[in-house]
Coordinates of N, CA and C in Angstrom, one line a residue:
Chain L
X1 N 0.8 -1.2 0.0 CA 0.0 0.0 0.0 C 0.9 1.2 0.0
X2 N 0.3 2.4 -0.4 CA 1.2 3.5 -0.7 C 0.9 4.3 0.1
X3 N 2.4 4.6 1.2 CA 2.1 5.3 2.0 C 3.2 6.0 3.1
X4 N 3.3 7.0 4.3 CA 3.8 7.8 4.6 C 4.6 7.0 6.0
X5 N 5.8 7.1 5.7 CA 7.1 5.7 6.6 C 7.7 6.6 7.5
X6 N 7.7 6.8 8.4 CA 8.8 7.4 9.1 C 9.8 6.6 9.8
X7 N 10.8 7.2 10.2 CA 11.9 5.8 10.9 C 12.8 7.3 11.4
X8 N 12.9 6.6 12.9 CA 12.3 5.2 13.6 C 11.2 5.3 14.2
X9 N 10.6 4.8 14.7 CA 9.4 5.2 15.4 C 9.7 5.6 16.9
X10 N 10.9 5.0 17.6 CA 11.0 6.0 18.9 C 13.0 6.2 18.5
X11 N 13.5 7.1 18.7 CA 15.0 8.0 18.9 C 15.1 8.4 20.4
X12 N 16.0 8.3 21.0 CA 16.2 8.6 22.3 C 17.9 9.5 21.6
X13 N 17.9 10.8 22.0 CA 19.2 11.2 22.0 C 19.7 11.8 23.1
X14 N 20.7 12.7 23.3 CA 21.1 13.4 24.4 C 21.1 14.9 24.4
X15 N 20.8 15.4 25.5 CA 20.8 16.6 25.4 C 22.2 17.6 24.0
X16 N 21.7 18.0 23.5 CA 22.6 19.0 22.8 C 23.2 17.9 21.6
X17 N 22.7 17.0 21.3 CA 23.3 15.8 20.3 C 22.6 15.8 19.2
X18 N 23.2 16.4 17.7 CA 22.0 16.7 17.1 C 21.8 15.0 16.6
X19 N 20.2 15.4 15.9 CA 19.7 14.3 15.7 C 18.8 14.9 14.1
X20 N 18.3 13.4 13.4 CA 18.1 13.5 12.3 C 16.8 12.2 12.2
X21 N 15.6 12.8 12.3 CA 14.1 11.8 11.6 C 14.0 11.7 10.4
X22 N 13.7 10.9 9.8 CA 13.4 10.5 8.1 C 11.7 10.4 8.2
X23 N 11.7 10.6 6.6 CA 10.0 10.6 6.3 C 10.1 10.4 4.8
X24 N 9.7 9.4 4.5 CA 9.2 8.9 2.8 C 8.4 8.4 2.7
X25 N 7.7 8.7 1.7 CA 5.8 8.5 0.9 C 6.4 7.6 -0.3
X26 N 5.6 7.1 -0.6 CA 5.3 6.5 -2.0 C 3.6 7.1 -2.7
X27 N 3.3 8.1 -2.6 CA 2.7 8.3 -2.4 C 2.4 9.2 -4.2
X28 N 3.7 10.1 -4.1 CA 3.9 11.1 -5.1 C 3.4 12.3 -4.6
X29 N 3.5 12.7 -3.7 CA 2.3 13.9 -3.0 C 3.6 15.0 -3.6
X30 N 2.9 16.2 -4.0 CA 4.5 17.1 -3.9 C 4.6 18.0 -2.6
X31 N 3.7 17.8 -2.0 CA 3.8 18.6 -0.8 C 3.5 17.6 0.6
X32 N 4.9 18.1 1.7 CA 5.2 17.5 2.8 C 5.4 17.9 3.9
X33 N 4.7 17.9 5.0 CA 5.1 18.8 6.3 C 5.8 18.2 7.1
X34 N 6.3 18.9 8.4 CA 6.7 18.2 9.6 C 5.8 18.7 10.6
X35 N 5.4 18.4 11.8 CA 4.3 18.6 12.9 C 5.1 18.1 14.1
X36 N 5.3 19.4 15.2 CA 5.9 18.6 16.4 C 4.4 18.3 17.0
X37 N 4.3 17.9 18.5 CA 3.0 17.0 18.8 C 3.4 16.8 20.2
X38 N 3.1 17.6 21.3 CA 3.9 17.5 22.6 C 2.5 16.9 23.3
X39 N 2.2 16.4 24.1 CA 1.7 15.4 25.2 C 0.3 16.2 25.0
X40 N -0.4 15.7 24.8 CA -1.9 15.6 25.3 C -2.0 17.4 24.6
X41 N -1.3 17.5 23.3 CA -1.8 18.8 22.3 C -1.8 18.4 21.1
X42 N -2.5 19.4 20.4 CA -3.0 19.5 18.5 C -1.4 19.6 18.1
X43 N -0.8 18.9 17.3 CA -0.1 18.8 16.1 C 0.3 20.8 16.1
X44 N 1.6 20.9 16.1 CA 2.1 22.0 15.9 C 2.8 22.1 14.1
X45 N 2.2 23.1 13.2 CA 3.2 22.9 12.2 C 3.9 23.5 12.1
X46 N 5.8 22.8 11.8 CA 6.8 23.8 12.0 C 7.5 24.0 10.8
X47 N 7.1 23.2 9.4 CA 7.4 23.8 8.3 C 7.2 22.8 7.1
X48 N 6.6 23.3 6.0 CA 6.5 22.3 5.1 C 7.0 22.8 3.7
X49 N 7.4 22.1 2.5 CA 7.6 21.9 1.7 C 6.5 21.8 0.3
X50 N 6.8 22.8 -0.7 CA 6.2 22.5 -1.7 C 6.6 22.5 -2.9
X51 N 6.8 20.9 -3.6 CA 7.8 20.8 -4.2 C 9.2 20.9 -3.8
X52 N 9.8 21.7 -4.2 CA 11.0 22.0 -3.7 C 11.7 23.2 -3.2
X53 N 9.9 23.9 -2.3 CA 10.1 25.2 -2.0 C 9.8 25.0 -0.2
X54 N 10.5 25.7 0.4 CA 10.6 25.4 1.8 C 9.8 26.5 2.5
X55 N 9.4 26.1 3.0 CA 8.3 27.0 3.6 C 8.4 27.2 5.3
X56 N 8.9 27.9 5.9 CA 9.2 28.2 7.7 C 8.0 28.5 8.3
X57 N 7.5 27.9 9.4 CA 6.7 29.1 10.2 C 7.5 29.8 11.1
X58 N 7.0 31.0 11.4 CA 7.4 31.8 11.9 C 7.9 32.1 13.2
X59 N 7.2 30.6 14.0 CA 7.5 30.6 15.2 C 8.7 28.9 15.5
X60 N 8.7 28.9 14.1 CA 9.6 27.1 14.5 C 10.8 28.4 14.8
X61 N 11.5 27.5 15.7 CA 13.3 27.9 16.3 C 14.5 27.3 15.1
X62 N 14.9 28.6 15.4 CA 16.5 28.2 14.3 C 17.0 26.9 14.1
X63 N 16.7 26.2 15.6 CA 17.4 24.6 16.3 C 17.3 23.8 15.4
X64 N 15.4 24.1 14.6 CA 15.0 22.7 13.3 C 15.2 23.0 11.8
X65 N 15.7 21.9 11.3 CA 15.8 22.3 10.0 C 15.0 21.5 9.1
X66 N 15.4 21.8 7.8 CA 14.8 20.0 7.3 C 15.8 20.2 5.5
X67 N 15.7 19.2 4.9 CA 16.2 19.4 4.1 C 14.6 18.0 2.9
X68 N 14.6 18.5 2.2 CA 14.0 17.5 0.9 C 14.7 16.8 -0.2
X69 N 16.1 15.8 -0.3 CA 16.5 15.8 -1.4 C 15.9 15.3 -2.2
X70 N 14.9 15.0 -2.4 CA 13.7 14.5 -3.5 C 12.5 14.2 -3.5
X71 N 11.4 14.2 -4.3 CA 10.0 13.7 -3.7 C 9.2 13.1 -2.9
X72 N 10.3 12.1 -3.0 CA 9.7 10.8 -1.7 C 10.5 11.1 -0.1
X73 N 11.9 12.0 0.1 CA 12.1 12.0 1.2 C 12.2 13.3 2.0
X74 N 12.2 13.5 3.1 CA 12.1 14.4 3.6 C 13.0 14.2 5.1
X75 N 14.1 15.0 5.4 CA 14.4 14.8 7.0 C 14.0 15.9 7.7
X76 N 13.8 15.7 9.3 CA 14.1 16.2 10.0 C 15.4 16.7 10.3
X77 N 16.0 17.8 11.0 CA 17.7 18.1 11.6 C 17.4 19.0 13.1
X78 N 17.4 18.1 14.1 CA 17.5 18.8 15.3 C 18.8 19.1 15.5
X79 N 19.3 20.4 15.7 CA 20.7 20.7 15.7 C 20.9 20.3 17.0
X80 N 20.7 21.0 17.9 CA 21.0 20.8 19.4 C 19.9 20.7 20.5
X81 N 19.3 19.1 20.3 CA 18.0 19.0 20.9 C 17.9 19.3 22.2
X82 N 17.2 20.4 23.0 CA 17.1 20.5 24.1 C 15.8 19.3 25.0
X83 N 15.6 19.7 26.7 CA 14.9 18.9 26.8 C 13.2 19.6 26.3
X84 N 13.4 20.2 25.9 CA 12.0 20.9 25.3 C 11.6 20.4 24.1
X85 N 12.2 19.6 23.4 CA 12.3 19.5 22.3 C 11.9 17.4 22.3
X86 N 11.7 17.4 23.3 CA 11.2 15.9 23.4 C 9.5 15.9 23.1
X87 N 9.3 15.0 22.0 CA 8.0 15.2 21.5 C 7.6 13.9 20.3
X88 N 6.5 14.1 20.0 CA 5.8 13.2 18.5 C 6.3 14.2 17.4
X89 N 7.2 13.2 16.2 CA 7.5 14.7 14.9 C 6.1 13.3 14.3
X90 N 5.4 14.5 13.5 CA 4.9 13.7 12.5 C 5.1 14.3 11.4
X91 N 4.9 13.7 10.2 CA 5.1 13.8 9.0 C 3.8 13.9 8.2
X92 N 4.1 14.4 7.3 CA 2.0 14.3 6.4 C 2.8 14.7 5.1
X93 N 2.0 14.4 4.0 CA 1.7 14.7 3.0 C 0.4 15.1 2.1
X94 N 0.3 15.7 1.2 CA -0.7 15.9 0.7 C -0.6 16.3 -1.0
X95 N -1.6 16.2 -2.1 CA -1.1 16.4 -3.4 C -2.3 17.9 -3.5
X96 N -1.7 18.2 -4.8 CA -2.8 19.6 -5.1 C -3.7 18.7 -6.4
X97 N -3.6 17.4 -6.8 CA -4.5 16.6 -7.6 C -5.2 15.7 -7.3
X98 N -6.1 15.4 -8.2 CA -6.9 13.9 -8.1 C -7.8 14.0 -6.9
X99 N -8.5 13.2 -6.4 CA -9.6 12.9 -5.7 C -9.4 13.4 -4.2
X100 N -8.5 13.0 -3.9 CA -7.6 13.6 -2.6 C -7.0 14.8 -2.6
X101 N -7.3 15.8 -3.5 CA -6.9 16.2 -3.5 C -6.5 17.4 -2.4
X102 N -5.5 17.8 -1.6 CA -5.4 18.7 -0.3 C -5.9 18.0 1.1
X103 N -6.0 16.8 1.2 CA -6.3 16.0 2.0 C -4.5 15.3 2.7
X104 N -4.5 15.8 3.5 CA -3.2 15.7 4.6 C -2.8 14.0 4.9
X105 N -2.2 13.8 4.7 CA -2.1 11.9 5.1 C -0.5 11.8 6.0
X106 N -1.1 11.2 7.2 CA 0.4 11.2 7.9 C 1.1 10.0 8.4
X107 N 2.4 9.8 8.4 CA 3.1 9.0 8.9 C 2.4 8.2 10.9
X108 N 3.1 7.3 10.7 CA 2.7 6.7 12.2 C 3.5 7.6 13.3
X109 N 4.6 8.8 12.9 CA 5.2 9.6 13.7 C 6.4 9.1 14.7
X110 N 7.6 9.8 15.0 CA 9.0 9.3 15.6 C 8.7 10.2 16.8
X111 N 8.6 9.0 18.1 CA 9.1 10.1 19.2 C 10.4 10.0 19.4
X112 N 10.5 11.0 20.0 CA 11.9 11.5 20.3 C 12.0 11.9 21.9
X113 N 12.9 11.4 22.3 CA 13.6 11.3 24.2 C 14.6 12.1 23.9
X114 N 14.6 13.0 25.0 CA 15.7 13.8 25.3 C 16.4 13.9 26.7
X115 N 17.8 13.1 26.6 CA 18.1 12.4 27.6 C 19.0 13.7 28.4
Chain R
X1 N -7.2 35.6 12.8 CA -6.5 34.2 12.6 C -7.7 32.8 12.5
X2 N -6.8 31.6 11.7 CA -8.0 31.2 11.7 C -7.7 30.0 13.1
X3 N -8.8 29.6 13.7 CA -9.1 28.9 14.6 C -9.6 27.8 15.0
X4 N -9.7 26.9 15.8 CA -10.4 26.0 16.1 C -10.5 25.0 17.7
X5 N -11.7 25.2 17.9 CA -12.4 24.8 19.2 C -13.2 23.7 19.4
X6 N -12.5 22.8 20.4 CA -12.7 21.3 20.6 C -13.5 21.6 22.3
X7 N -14.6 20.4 22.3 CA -15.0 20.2 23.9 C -13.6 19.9 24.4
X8 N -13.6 20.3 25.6 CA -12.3 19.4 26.5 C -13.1 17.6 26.2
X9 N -11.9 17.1 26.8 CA -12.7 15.3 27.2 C -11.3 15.2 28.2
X10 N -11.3 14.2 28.6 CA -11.8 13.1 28.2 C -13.6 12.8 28.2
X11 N -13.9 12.3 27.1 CA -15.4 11.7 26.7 C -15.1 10.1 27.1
X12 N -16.2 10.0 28.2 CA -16.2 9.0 29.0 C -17.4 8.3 28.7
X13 N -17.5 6.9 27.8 CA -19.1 6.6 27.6 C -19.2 5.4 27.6
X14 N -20.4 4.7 27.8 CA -20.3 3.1 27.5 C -20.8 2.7 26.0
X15 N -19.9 1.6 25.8 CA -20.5 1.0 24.4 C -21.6 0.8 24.1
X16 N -22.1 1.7 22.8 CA -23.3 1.6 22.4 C -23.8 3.0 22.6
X17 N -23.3 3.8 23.2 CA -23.5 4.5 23.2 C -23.6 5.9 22.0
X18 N -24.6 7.3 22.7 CA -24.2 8.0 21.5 C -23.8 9.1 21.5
X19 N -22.9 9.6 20.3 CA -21.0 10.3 20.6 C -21.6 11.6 19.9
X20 N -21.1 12.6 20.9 CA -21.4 13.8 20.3 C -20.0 14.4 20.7
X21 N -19.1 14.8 19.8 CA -18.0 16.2 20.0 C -17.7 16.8 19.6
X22 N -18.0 18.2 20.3 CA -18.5 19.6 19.3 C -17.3 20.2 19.3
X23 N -17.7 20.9 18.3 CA -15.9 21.5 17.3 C -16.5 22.9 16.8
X24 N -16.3 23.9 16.6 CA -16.8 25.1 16.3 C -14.9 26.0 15.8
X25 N -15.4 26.9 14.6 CA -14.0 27.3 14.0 C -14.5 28.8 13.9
X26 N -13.0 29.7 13.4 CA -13.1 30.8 13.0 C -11.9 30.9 11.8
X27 N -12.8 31.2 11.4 CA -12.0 31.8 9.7 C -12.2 32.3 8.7
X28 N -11.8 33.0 7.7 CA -11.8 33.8 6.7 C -12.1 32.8 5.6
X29 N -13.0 33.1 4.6 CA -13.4 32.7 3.9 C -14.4 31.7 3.8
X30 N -13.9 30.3 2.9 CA -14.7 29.4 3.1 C -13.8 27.8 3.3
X31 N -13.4 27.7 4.5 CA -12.2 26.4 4.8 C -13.4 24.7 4.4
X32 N -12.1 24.4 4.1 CA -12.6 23.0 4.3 C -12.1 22.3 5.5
X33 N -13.1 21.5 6.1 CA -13.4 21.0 7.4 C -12.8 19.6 8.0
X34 N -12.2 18.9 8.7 CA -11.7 17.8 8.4 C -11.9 17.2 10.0
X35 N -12.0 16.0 10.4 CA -11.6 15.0 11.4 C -10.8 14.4 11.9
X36 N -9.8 14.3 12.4 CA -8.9 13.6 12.2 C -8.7 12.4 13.8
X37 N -8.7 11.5 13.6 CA -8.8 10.5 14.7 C -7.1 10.0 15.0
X38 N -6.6 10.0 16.5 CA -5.6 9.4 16.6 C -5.5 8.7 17.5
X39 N -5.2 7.1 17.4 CA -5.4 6.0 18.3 C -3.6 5.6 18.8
X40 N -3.8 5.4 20.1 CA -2.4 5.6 21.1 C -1.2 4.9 20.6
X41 N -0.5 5.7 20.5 CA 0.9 5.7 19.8 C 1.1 5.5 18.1
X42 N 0.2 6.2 17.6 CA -0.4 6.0 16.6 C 0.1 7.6 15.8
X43 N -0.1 7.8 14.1 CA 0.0 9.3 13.7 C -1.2 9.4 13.5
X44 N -2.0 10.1 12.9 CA -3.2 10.7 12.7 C -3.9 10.1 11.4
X45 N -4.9 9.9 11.4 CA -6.1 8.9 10.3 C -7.1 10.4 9.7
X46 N -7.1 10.4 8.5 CA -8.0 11.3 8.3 C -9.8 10.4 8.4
X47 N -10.7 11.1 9.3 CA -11.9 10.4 9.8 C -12.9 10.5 8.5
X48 N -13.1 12.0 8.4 CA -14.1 12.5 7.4 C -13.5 13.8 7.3
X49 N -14.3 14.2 6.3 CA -14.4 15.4 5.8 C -15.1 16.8 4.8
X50 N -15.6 17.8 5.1 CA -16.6 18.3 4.2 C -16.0 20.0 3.8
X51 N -16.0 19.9 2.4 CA -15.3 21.1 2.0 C -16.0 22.2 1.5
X52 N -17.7 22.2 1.6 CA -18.5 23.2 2.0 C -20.0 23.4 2.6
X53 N -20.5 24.3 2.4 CA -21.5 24.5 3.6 C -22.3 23.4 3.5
X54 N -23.3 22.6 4.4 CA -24.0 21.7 4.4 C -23.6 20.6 3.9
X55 N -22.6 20.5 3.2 CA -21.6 19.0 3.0 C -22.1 18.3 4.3
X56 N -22.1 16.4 4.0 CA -21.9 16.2 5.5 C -21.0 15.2 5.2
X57 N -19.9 15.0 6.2 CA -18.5 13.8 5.9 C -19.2 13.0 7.0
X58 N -18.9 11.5 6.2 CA -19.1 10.3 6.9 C -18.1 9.3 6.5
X59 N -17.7 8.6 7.7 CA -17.2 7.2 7.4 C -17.1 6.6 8.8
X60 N -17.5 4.9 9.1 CA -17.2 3.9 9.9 C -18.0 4.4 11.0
X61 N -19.4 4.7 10.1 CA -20.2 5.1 11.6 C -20.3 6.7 12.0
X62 N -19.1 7.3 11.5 CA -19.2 8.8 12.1 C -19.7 9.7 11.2
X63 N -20.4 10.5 11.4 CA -21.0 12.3 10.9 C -20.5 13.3 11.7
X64 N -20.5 14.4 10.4 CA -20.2 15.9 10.7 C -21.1 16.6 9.7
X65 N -22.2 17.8 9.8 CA -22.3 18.4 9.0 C -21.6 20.2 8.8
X66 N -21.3 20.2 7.9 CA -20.6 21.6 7.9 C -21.6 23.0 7.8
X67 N -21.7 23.9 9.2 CA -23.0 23.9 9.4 C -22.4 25.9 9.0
X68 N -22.2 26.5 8.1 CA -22.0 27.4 8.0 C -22.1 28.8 8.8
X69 N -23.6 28.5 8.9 CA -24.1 29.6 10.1 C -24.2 30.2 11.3
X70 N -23.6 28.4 12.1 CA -23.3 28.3 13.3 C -21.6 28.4 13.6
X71 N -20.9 28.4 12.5 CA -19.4 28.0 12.2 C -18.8 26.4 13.3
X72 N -19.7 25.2 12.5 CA -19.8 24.0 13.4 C -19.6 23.2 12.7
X73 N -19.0 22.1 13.2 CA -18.4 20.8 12.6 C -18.6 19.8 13.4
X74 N -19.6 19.7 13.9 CA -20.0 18.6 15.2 C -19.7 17.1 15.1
X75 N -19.0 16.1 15.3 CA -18.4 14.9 15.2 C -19.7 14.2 16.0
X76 N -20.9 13.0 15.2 CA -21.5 12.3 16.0 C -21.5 11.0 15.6
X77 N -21.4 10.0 16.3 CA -21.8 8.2 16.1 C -23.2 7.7 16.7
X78 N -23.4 7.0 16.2 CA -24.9 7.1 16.8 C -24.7 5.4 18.1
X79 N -23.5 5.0 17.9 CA -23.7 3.7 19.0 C -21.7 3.5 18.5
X80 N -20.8 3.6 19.6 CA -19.7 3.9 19.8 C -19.0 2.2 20.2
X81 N -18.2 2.3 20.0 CA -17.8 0.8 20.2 C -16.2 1.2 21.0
X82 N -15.4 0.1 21.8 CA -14.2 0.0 22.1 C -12.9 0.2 21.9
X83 N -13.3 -0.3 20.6 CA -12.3 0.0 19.3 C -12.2 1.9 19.0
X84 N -13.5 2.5 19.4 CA -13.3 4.2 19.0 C -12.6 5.2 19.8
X85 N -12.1 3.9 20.9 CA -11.4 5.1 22.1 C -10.1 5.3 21.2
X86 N -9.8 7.1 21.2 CA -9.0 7.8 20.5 C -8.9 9.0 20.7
X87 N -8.2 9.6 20.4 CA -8.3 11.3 20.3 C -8.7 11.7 18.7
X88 N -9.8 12.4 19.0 CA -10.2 13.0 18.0 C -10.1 14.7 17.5
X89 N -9.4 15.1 16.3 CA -9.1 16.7 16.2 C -9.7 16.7 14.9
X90 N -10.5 17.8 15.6 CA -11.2 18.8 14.4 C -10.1 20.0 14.2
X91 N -10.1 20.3 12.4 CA -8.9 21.0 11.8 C -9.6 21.7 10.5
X92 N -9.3 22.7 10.2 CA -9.8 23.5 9.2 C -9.0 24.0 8.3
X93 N -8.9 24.2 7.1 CA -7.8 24.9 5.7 C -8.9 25.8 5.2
X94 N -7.8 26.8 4.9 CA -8.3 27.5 3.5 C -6.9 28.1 3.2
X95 N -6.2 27.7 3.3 CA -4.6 28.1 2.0 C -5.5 27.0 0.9
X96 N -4.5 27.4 -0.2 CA -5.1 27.0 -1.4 C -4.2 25.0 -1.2
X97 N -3.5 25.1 -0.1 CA -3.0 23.8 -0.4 C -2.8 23.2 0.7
X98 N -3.8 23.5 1.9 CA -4.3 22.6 2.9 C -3.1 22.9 4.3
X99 N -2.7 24.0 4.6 CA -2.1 24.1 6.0 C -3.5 23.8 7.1
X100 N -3.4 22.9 7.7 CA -3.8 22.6 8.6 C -3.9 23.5 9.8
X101 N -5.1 23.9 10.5 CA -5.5 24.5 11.9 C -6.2 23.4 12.7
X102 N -5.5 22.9 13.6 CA -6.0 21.7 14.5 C -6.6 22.4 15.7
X103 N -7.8 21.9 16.1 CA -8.2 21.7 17.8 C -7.3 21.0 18.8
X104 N -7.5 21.5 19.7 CA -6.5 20.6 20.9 C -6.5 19.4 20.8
X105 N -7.9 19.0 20.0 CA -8.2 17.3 20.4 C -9.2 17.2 21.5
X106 N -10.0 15.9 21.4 CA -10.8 15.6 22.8 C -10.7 14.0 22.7
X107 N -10.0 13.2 23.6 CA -10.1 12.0 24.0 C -11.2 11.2 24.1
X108 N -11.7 10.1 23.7 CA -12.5 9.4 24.0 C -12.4 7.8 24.4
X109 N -13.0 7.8 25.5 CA -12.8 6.5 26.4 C -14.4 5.8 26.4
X110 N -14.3 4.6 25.9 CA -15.4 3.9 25.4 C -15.0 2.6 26.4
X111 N -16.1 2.3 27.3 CA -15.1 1.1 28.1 C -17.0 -0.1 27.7
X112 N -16.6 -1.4 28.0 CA -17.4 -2.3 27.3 C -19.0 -2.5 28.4

């Protein structure tokens, strides 16, 4: 079935160690977000991609980055994860065609420990 | 800005029961409306969805109708099962290519 992989599903790092989540579709969606997701809250969006245009919110911290080297993948880059920064990343995609079209589809999500 | 407001829960019910969780938004223009169900340790399931006024999204038992006037998106099952304990977020778009505005979420605990 075609669909939205993230790995791994739990990361434990260390304080100030940077760290790096993966996210790949088979999906063909051209557009891909990331979502932090802290304890018992709504999905925060901290920046997504369209095509191969990068899109910031305004309130994500310098700390996250992401890079897209192609359609199907997308990473996360926590530079220097604090303990604040311990959370659910999810991933989603979505296409601007076909029947689904603008309908968000997301990964099972990587928690992340911050030791 | 645009908005969106979930009951608190935990929603505490017995099976068979029947599921009401009210969701009310604010925003500019005309968004499309969405449900999104997440079951524990799990990412997010799109539930239903309706992308304008009086639309109503259904699937696996659940309704919403998209109630323009009231600015409401009320999530109801008419007899709830075990299997539906989850967190459920009501979320609303209007960019032309779907940024998401989520509710907090409201939990639901369905015991047998």
């Amino acid at each position: 079935d075609a669909m939205v992989i993230q790995n791994p599903r739990y990361q434990v790092t260390q304080f100030g160690k940077p760290v790096t989540l993966s996210c790949s579709q088979t999906l063909n969606h051209n557009v891909m977000y990331w979502y932090q997701q802290k304890s018992s809250q709504a999905p925060k969006l901290l920046f997504h991609y369209y095509d191969k245009d990068f899109n910031n919110e305004a309130d994500t911290p310098d700390n996250f980055q992401s890079r897209r080297p192609n359609t199907s993948f997308c990473f996360l880059d926590i530079r220097s994860p604090g303990l604040g920064d311990a959370a659910m990343y999810l991933c989603a995609t979505s296409s601007q065609q076909g029947s689904a079209k603008n309908i968000q589809y997301f990964g099972a999500g990587t928690r992340l420990s911050v030791l | 800005g645009n908005s969106v407001t979930q009951m608190e829960g935990p929603v505490t019910l017995s099976e068979e029961a029947f599921l009401t969780i009210n969701c009310t938004y604010t925003a500019t223009g005309y968004p499309s409306l969405f449900w999104y169900v997440q079951y524990p340790g799990e990412g997010l399931q799109l539930l239903l969805k309706a992308t304008k006024a009086d639309d109503k999204g259904s699937n696996k038992g659940f309704e919403a109708t998209y109630r323009k006037e009231t600015t409401s998106f009320h999530l109801e099952k008419g007899s709830v099962q075990v299997s539906d304990s989850a967190v459920y977020f009501c979320a609303l778009s209007d960019r032309g290519y779907s940024t998401l505005t989520f509710g907090k979420g409201t939990m639901l605990l369905v015991s047998p």
